[in-house]
Structures are given as structure tokens and as C-alpha cells.
Coordinates of C-alpha atoms and ligand atoms in Angstrom, one line a residue:
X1 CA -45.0 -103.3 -114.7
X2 CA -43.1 -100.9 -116.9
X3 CA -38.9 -101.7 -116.3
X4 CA -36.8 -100.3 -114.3
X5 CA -35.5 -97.4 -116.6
X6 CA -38.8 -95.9 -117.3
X7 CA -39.9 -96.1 -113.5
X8 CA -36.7 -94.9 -112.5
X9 CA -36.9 -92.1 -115.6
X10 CA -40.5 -90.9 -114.8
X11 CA -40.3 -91.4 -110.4
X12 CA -40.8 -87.7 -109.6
X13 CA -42.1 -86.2 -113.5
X14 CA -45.5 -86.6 -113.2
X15 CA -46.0 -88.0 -109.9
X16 CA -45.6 -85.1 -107.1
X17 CA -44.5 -87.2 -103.6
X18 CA -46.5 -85.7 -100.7
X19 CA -44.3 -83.8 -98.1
X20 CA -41.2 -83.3 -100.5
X21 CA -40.0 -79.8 -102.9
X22 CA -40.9 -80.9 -106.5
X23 CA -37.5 -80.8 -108.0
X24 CA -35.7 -82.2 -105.5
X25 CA -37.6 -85.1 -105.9
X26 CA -36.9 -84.9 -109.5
X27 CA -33.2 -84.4 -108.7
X28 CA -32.9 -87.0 -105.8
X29 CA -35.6 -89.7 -106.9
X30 CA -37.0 -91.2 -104.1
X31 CA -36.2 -95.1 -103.6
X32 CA -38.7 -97.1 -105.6
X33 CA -39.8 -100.1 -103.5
X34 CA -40.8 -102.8 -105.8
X35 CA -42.1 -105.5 -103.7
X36 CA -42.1 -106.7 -99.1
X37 CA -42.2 -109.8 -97.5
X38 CA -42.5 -110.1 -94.0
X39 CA -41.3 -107.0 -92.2
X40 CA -38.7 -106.7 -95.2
X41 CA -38.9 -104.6 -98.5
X42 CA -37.2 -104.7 -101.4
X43 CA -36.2 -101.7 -103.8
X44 CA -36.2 -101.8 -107.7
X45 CA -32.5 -102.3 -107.6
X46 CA -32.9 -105.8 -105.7
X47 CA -31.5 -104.2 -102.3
X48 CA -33.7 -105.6 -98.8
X49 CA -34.0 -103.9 -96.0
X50 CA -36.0 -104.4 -92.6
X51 CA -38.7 -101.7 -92.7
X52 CA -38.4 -99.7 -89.6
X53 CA -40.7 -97.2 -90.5
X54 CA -43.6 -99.5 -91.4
X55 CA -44.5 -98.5 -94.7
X56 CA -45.5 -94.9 -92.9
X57 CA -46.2 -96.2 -89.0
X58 CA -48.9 -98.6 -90.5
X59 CA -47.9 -101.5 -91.9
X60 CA -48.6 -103.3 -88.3
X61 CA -48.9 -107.1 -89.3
X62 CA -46.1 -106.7 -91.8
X63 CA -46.5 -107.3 -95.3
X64 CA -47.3 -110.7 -95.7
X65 CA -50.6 -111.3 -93.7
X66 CA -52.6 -113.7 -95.9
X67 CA -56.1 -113.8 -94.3
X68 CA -56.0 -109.8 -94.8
X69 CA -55.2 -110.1 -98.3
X70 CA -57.6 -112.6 -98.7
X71 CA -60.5 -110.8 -97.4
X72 CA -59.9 -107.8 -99.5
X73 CA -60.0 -110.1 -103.0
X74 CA -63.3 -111.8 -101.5
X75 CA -64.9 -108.5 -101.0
X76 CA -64.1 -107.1 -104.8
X77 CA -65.5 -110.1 -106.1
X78 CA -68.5 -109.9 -103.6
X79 CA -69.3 -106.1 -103.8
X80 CA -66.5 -103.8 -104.9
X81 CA -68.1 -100.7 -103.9
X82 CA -71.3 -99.0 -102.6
X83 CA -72.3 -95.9 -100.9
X84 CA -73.1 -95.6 -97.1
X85 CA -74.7 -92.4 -97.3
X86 CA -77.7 -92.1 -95.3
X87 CA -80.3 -94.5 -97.5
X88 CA -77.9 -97.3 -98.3
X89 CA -75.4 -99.9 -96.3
X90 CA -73.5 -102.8 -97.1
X91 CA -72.8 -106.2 -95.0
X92 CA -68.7 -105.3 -95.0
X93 CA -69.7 -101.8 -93.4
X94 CA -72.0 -103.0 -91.2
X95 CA -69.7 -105.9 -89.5
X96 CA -66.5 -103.8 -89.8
X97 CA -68.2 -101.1 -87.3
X98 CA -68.8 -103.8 -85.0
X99 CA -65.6 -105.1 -84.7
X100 CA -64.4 -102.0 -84.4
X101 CA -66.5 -101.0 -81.5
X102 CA -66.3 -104.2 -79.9
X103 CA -62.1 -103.5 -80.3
X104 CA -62.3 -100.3 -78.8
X105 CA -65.3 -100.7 -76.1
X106 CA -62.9 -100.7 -73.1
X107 CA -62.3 -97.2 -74.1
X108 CA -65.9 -95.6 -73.9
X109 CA -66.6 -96.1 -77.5
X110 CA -69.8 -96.6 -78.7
X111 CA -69.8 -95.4 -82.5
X112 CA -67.8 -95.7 -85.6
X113 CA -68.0 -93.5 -88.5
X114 CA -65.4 -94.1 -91.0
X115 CA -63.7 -92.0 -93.2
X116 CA -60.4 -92.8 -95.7
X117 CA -57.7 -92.0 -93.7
X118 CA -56.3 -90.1 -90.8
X119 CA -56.6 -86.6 -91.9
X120 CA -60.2 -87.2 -92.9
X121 CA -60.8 -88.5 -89.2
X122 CA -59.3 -85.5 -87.4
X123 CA -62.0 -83.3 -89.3
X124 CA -64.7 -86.0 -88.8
X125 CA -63.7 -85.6 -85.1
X126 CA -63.5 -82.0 -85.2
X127 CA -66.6 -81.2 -87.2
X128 CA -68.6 -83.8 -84.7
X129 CA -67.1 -81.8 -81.7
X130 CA -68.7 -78.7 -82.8
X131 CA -71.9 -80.0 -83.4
X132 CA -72.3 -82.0 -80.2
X133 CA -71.9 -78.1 -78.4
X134 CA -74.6 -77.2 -80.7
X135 CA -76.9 -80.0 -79.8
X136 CA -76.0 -79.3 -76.3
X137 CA -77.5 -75.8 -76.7
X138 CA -74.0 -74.2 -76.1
X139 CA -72.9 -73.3 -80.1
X140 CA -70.4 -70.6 -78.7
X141 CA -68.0 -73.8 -78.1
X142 CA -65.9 -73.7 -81.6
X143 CA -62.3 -73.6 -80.6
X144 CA -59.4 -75.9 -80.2
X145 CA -56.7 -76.3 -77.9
X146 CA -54.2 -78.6 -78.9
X147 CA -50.1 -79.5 -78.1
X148 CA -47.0 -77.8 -80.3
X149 CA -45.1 -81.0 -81.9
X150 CA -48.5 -82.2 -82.3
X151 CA -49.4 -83.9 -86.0
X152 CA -53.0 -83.8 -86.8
X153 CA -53.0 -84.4 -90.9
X154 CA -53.3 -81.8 -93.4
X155 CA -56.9 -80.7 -93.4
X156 CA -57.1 -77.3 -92.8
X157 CA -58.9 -78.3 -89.7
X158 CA -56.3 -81.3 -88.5
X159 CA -53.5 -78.5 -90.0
X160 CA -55.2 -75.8 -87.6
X161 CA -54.7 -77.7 -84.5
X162 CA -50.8 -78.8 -85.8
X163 CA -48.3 -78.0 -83.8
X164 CA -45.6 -78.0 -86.1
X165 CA -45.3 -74.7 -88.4
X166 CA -44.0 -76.5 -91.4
X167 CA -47.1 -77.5 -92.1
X168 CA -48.8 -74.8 -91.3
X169 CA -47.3 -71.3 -92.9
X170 CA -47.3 -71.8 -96.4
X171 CA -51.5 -72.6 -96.1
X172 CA -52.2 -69.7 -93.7
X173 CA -54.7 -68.3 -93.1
X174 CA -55.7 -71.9 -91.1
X175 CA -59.3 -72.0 -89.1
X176 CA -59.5 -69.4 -86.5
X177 CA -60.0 -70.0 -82.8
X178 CA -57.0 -72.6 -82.8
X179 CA -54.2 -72.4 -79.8
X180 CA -51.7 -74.5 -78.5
X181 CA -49.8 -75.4 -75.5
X182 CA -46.1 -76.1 -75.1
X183 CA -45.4 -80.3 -75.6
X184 CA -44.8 -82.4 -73.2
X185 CA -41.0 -82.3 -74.2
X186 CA -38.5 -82.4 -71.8
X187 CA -35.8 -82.0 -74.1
X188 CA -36.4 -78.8 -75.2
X189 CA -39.6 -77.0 -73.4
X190 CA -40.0 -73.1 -72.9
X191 CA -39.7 -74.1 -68.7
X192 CA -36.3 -75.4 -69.3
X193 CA -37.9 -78.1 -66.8
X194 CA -36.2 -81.7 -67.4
X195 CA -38.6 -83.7 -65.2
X196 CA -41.2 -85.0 -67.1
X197 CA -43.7 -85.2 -64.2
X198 CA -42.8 -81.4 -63.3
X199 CA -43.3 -80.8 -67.3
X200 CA -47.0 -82.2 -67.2
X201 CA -47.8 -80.4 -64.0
X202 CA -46.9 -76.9 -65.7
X203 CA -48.4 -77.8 -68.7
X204 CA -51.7 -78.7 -67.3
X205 CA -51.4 -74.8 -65.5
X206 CA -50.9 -73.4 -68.7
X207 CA -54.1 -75.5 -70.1
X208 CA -55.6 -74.3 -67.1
X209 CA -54.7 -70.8 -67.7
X210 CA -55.2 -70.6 -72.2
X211 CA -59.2 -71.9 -70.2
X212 CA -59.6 -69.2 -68.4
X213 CA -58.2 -66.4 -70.8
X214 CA -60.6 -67.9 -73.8
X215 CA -63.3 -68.6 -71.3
X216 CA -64.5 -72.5 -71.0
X217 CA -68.0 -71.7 -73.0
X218 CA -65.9 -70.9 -76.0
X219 CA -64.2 -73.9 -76.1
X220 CA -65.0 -77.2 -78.0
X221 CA -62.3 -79.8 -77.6
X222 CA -58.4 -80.9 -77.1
X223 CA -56.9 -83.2 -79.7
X224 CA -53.9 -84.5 -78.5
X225 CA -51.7 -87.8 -79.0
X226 CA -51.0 -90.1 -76.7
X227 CA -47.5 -89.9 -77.4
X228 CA -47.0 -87.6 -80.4
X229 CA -45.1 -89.1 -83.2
X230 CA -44.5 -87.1 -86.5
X231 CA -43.5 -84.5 -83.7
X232 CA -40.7 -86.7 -82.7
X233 CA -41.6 -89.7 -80.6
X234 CA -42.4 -87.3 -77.4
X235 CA -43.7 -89.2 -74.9
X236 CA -45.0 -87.8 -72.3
X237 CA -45.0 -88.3 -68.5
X238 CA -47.9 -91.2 -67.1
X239 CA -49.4 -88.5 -65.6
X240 CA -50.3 -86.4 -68.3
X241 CA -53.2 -87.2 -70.2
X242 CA -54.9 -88.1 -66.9
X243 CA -54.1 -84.9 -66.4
X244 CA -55.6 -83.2 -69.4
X245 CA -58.8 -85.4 -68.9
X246 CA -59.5 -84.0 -65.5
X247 CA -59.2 -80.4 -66.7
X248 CA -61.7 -81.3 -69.9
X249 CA -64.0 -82.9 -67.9
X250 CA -63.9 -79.9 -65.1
X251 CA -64.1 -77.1 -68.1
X252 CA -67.0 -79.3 -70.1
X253 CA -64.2 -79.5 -72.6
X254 CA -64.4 -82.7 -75.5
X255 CA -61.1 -84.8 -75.3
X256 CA -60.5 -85.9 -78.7
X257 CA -57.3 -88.6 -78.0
X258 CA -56.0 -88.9 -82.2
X259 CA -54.7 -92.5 -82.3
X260 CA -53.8 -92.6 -85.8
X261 CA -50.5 -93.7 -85.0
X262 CA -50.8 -95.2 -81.3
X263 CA -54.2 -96.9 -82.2
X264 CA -54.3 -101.1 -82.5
X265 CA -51.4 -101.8 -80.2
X266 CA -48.3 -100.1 -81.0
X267 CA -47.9 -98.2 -78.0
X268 CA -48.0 -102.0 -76.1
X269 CA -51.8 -101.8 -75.6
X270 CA -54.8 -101.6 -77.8
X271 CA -55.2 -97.4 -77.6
X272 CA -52.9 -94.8 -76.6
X273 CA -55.5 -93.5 -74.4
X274 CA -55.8 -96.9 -72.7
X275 CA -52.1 -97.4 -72.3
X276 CA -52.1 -93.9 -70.2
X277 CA -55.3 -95.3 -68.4
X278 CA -57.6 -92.6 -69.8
X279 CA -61.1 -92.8 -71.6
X280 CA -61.4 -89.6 -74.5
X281 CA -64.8 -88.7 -75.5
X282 CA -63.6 -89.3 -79.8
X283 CA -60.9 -90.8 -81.0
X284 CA -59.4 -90.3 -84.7
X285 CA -57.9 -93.7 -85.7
X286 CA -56.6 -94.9 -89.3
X287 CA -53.2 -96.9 -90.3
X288 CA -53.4 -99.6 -88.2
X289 CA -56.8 -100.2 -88.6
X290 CA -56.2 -101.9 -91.9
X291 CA -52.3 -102.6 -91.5
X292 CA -51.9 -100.2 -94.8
X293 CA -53.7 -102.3 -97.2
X294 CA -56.4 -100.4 -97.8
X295 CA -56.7 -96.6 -97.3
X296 CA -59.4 -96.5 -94.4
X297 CA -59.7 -94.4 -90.8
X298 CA -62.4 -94.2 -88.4
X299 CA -63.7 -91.5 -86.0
X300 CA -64.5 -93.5 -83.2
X301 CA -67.8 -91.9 -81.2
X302 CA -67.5 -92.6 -77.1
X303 CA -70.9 -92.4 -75.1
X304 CA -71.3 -89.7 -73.9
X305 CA -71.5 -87.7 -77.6
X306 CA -73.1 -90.5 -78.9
X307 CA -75.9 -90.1 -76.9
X308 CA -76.1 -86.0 -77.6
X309 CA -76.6 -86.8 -81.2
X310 CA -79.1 -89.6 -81.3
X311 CA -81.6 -87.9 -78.6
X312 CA -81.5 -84.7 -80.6
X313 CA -83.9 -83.7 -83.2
X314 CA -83.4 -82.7 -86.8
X315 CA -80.3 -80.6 -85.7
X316 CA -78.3 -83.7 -84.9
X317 CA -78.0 -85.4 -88.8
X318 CA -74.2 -85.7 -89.9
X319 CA -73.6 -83.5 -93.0
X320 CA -70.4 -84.8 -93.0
X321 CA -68.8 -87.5 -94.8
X322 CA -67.2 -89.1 -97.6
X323 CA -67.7 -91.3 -100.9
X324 CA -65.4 -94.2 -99.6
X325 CA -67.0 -93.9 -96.2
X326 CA -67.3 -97.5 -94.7
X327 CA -65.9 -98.3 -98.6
X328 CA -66.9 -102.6 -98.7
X329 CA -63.2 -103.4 -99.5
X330 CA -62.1 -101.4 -97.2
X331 CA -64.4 -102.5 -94.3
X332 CA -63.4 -106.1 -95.1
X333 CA -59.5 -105.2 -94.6
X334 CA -60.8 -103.8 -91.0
X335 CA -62.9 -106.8 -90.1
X336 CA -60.1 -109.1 -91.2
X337 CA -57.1 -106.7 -89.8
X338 CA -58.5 -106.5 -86.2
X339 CA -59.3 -110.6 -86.4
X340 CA -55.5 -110.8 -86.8
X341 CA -54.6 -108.0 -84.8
X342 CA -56.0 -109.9 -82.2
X343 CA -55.1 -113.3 -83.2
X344 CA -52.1 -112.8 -83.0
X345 CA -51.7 -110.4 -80.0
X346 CA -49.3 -107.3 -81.7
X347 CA -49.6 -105.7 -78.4
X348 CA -47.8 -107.7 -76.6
X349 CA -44.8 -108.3 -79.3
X350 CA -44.7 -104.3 -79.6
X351 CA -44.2 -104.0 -76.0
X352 CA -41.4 -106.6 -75.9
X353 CA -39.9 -105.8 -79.3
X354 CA -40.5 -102.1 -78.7
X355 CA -38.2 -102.5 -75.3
X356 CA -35.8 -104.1 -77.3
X357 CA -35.5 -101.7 -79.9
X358 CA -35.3 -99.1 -77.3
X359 CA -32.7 -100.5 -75.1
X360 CA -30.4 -100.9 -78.4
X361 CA -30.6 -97.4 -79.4
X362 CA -30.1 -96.1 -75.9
X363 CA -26.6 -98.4 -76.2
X364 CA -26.2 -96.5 -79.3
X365 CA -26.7 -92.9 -77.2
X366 CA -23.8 -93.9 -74.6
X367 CA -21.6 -95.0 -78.0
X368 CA -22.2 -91.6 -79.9
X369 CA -22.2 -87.9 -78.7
X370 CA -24.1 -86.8 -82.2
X371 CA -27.4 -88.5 -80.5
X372 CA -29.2 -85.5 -78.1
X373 CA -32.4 -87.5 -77.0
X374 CA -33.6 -91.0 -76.9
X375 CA -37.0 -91.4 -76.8
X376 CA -39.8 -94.3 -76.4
X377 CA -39.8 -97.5 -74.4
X378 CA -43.7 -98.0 -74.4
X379 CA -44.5 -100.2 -77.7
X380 CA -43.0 -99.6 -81.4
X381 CA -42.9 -95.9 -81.6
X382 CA -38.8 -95.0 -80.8
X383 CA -37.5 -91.6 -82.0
X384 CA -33.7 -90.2 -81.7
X385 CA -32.9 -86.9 -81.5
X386 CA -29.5 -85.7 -83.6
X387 CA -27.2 -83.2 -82.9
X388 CA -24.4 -81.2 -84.4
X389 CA -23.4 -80.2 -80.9
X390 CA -24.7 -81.8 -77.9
X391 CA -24.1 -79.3 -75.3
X392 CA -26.0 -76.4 -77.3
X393 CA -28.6 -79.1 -78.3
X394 CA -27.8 -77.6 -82.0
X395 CA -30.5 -79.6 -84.3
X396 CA -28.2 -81.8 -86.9
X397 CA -27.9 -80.9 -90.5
X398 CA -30.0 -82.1 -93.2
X399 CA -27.4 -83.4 -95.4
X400 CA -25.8 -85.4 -92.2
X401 CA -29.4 -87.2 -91.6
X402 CA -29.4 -87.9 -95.0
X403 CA -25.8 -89.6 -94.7
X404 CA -27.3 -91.6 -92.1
X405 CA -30.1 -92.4 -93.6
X406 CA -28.8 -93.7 -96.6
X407 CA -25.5 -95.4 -94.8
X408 CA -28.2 -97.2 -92.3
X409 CA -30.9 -98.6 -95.3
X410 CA -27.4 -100.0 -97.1
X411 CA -26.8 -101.6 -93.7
X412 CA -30.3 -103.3 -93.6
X413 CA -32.3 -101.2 -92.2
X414 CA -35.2 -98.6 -93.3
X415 CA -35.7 -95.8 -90.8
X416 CA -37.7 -92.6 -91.4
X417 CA -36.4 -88.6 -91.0
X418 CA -38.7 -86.1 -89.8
X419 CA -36.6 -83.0 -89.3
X420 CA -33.4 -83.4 -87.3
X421 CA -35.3 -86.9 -85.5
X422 CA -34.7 -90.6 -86.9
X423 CA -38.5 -91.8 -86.4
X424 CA -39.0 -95.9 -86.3
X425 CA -42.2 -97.5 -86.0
X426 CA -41.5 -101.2 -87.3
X427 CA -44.5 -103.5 -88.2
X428 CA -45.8 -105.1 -84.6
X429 CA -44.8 -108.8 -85.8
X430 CA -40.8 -107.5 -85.9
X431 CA -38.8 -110.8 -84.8
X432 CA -35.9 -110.0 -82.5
X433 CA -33.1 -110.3 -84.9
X434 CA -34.8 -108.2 -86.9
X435 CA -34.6 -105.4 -84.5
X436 CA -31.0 -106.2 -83.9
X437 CA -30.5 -105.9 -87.9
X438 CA -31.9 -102.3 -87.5
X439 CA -29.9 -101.2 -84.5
X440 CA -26.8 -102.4 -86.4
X441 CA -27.7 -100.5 -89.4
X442 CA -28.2 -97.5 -87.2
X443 CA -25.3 -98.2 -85.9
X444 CA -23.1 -98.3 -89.3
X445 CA -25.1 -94.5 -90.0
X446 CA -24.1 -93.2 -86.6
X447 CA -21.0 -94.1 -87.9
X448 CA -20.7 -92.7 -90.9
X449 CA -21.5 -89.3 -89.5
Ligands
LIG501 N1 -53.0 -87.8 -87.0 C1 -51.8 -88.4 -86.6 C2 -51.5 -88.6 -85.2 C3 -51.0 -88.9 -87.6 O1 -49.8 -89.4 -87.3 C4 -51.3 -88.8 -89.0 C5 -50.5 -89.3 -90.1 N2 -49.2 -89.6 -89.8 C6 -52.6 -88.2 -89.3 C7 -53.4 -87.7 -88.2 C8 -53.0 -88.0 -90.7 O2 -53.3 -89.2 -91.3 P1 -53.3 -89.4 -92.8 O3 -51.9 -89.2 -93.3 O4 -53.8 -90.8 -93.0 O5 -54.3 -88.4 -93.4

């Protein structure tokens, strides 16, 4: 490794960060994390913190996890790469998928086709949705309905059904026949309704009524999260999804659930989906599936589409896919992540932890009149909503969440920003004086503001 100087020198020259401007990467370097342990990293300048974020909601078993690591070095010795394009396979690939689908079976799904990440599942998803209309005999199904606040991936299809219009404007125009309905947000929602379960309810009217102004035959699928994340940790009411399920099913509408973030147990069960008691027809998963070590995602296929495709002629072959599709490395990082996953039962420490962690911040709410929202309580996923003033629900200023931020990682704790919201979705082996290091580090930011 080069030192610190040059690394330090060179941070943002060449290397453009993803979701920052250019030059103010250049003029506010990024911290450099040099090396993790446990749920802890460490920056170039020897400074630890407790990663609240999770490297970016996916580090799930932490950074340490030996049998993962392991299984990766086995499989670049073994076979470091080959194709899975229709006319080849490999044994990682081919045991991978079934772990997988044995993982996710109590959901409905039947198929796995894997892709390199979570954008790349969200088109896989979409493009598959599509087609299954097609194969159906009803092709004038092409548009999606999906939720504002909603995060999807960059794509332009995954960007299409986004709900959040940073994302969106500067790549417009984004694929046609893409609307969305208000989030299930009872903090701020265009009802000014505060009940969560009134929220769904007039939510699911409006899904009801976007339906009937497209017309059902022209529709091919919702993608929604369980509980949206990027958007802010919004979680909605239990009733919800079940909700949205019903009208699908009703309209002959595909529910895609995307579990990218809420897959492999950090919502306190194994799927989002499950956790809300609801099976989706496709489900876009990545992160979690390998903890982080290796970039890999997986559309997951349920039933019901899988059996569309594979009685269909000619018509039903999958132009779609990609070079490191089912990748050997990757595949043995799956096999070997879900063995641990389950192993060691992350579900259940994310529900308990996850309470924890939520319980502290809502201490923090009663403590500080800057903090608008709380949100979470089911798993690892908590959000906080900032404000400047609390009675106009004014959004916080950038430069104060930055104040926090950086006050709170010099108190011990890594936490993420997305807009005006602290995000934190710690790895699902957190310890529960680590979660007490990170609500005293918020604590010392909330402070400092
Ligand atoms: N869907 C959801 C729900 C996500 O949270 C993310 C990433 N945070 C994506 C899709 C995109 O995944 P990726 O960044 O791996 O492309």
C-alpha cells in the first residue's frame, strides 16, 4: 500500500466517489478507511469507530467472518472465473442458487438469477416483469408503479421507478410509463394524515385509483420496499404491503418486493416481505447476500413467473444478463454467507439489537428538540429525522448534519447522511455495548449542534 500522504494526496484526483460533486470531494476528502475488525473500522489516521452504517447497509456478519473469507480464497484457487451464459455453468453457481432458493423458499421463490449488485437486480426484475406479460399474451403490460422516497439503484430502469428526484433530474429523460404513489410516511405525506394505518389505507386508494386511470392491462408491476431505506428509514404501517399485494393480485399486477437492503435478516426476519407476512412474485436482493465481500445480487424468481417462462416456447429465453452473472467467487461468498447467516441466526440479534438501538435514539428524541422523527424498531434499519425547527418540520442544514456527523464518528461511532436523515444499519452481529457506543456518539453530535 502506497503511505498515507499519497493516498491522502490522490483520495478524490483520479478516483470520482459515487453520489458526491467532484471537487468537493477533492476539497473535503472523504475518510480513508484503512482496515475493520469486528463491527469496528479503522481510518488511515489510526481513529476506530463502530460502523453504524455497515460498510453501505451490507456488511451484515461484520467484518471479520472467517469461513466467508475462506471460501472466497478456495474458490480463486479452484476456478476464479467462468461464464454462465446459456452453454456453460460452474459448481459455485450451481450450489449458490440452491442455497439461495432453499433460503428464500418460505417466500414463494423458486428461481435465482444472479446479477452483480442491486441496481443490476432491479433491471433484471424489471426486464423479467415485462416479459412474463409477453409470455402471458398481454405485451401491453410495460409500466411501473412504484412509492416516492423509494430507492431502486441507478439504472435508468431502477432510476425510473425512484422516488427520490435527486437521482432522477439530471438523467432525464428516464423510461416512460413510470408513476409513483405518495410514501407511506406519516411524517410528512400530502394527506397531512399522522396514523400510519389511516396512511396505508389512502395510499392503497390512490394505488387503486393511478389503476384505473392507466387501465390494469397496461400495467406490469410494483417495486416497492419493505421498509424503504435510502428514502429515510420509512416504515410503513403492518398493514401495508398486505395491502398492496391484494390490489396486485386483484389488477393481475407483478409485485416485485426489492430487498436489497431488508433481505437476509435485517429487518428481524429473513425478507422484508416475510416480516410483513407477504409473498411478492420477484424479489431484487444483493448486499446481504454476500455480507459486502464480494459484489453479487440476485433476482429471485417466485412460482408463479417461473412457471410462465419455462412452459413457454422460444419467446421465453432471457436476453438478459451479465459477465459476472453467478461469477464462481462470488457464488462461493453466497453459499458460504447464507451458511453463516444462518449459523449464526442475524435475525434474531437484529431484532434484539435493532430494539435496542431504537429505544436509545428515541431517549435521544425526548433529550433534543433538533430531532423531528424517529423511525425503525423492526431489525437494524433506524433512521432520524433532523430539524432546524421542529414545529415547521424545517429539514436541517447540510453543514449542521455534517457537524454531527463528524462530532459523532470522533465520539466512536460511524453513522451515514442521506439528506437531512442520519441513516444506521449496523452489521447484524452488533454486541450491545456496541450499540450503546453509537447512541453515545450520537449523542455527543446532537450535542454539538
Ligand atoms: N435497491 C435498494 C432498495 C437499495 O437500497 C439499493 C442500494 N442501496 C439498490 C437497489 C441498488 O443497489 P446497488 O447500489 O448495489 O446497485
Amino acid at each position: 500500500m502506497k503511505d498515507a500522504n499519497f493516498l491522502k494526496e490522490n483520495n478524490a484526483r483520479q478516483l470520482w466517489h459515487p453520489m458526491g460533486h467532484p471537487r468537493e470531494m477533492q476539497e473535503q476528502p472523504p475518510k480513508i478507511i484503512t482496515g475493520a475488525e469486528g463491527v469496528k473500522i479503522t481510518d488511515i489516521d489510526g481513529h476506530t469507530a463502530v460502523d453504524a452504517v455497515g460498510g453501505l447497509w451490507c456488511v451484515n456478519l461484520g467484518y471479520s467472518n472467517q469461513v466467508v473469507k475462506d471460501a472466497i480464497s478456495a474458490q480463486l484457487q479452484d476456478l476464479p472465473y467462468y461464464s454462465a451464459f446459456a452453454g456453460s455453468s460452474n459448481p459455485a453457481a450451481i450450489e449458490a442458487a440452491y442455497a439461495v432458493q432453499e433460503f428464500f423458499a418460505e417466500d414463494g421463490i423458486e428461481r435465482v438469477f444472479f446479477t452483480s449488485g442491486g441496481s443490476d437486480s432491479v433491471e433484471t426484475c424489471m426486464r423479467l416483469a415485462r416479459q412474463y406479460h409477453r409470455l402471458r399474451g398481454e405485451p401491453t403490460r410495460t409500466k411501473f408503479i412504484s412509492l416516492k422516497k423509494g430507492y431502486h439503484g441507478t439504472h435508468f430502469g431502477g432510476a425510473s421507478v425512484n422516488g427520490n428526484n435527486r437521482f432522477r433530474i439530471n438523467y432525464e429523460p428516464l423510461l416512460p410509463g413510470c408513476f409513483h404513489l405518495p410514501a407511506p410516511y406519516p411524517y410528512r405525506n400530502p394527506f397531512n394524515e399522522t396514523d400510519p394505518a389511516k396512511l396505508a389505507q389512502l395510499i392503497a386508494q390512490a394505488f387503486e385509483d393511478e389503476i384505473a386511470f392507466q387501465g390494469a392491462n397496461t400495467i406490469a408491476a410494483l417495486i416497492m420496499e419493505p421498509i424503504l431505506g435510502a428514502g429515510g428509514v420509512i416504515v410503513p404501517d403492518a398493514t401495508f404491503m398486505p395491502l398492496m399485494r391484494e390490489i396486485c393480485d386483484r389488477h393481475g399486477i407483478l409485485l416485485i418486493s426489492d430487498e436489497v437492503i431488508t433481505g437476509f435478516g435485517r429487518t428481524g426476519h429473513w425478507s422484508g416481505a416475510r416480516h410483513w407476512g407477504v409473498k411478492p412474485d420477484m424479489m431484487s436482493t444483493a448486499k446481504g447476500i454476500t455480507s459486502g465481500y464480494f459484489p453479487v445480487g440476485a433476482a429471485l424468481i417466485g412460482g408463479k413467473v417461473a412457471e410462465v417462462f419455462e412452459s413457454s416456447d422460444a419467446e421465453g429465453a432471457i436476453y438478459h444478463g451479465y459477465t459476472y452473472s453467478a461469477h464462481p467467487v462470488g457464488a462461493a461468498a453466497v453459499t458460504a454467507c447464507l451458511s453463516e447467516t444462518l449459523r449464526l441466526d442475524t435475525k434474531t440479534n437484529a431484532a434484539a439489537r435493532g430494539a435496542q438501538l431504537f429505544e436509545g435514539v428515541q431517549r435521544l428524541a425526548k433529550k433534543y428538540d433538533i430531532i423531528g422523527d424517529v423511525r425503525g424498531g423492526h431489525g437494524l434499519m433506524t433512521g432520524i429525522e433532523l430539524v432546524s425547527d421542529k414545529a415547521a418540520k424545517t429539514p436541517m442544514d447540510m453543514d449542521t448534519m455534517k457537524r454531527i456527523h463528524q462530532t459523532a464518528y470522533e465520539a466512536g461511532a460511524m453513522v451515514r447522511l442521506g439528506a437531512h436523515n442520519i441513516l444506521m444499519s449496523p452489521p447484524l452481529t452488533i454486541t450491545e455495548p456496541e450499540v450503546n457506543v453509537i447512541v453515545k456518539a450520537l449523542d455527543a453530535g446532537f450535542a454539538a449542534a
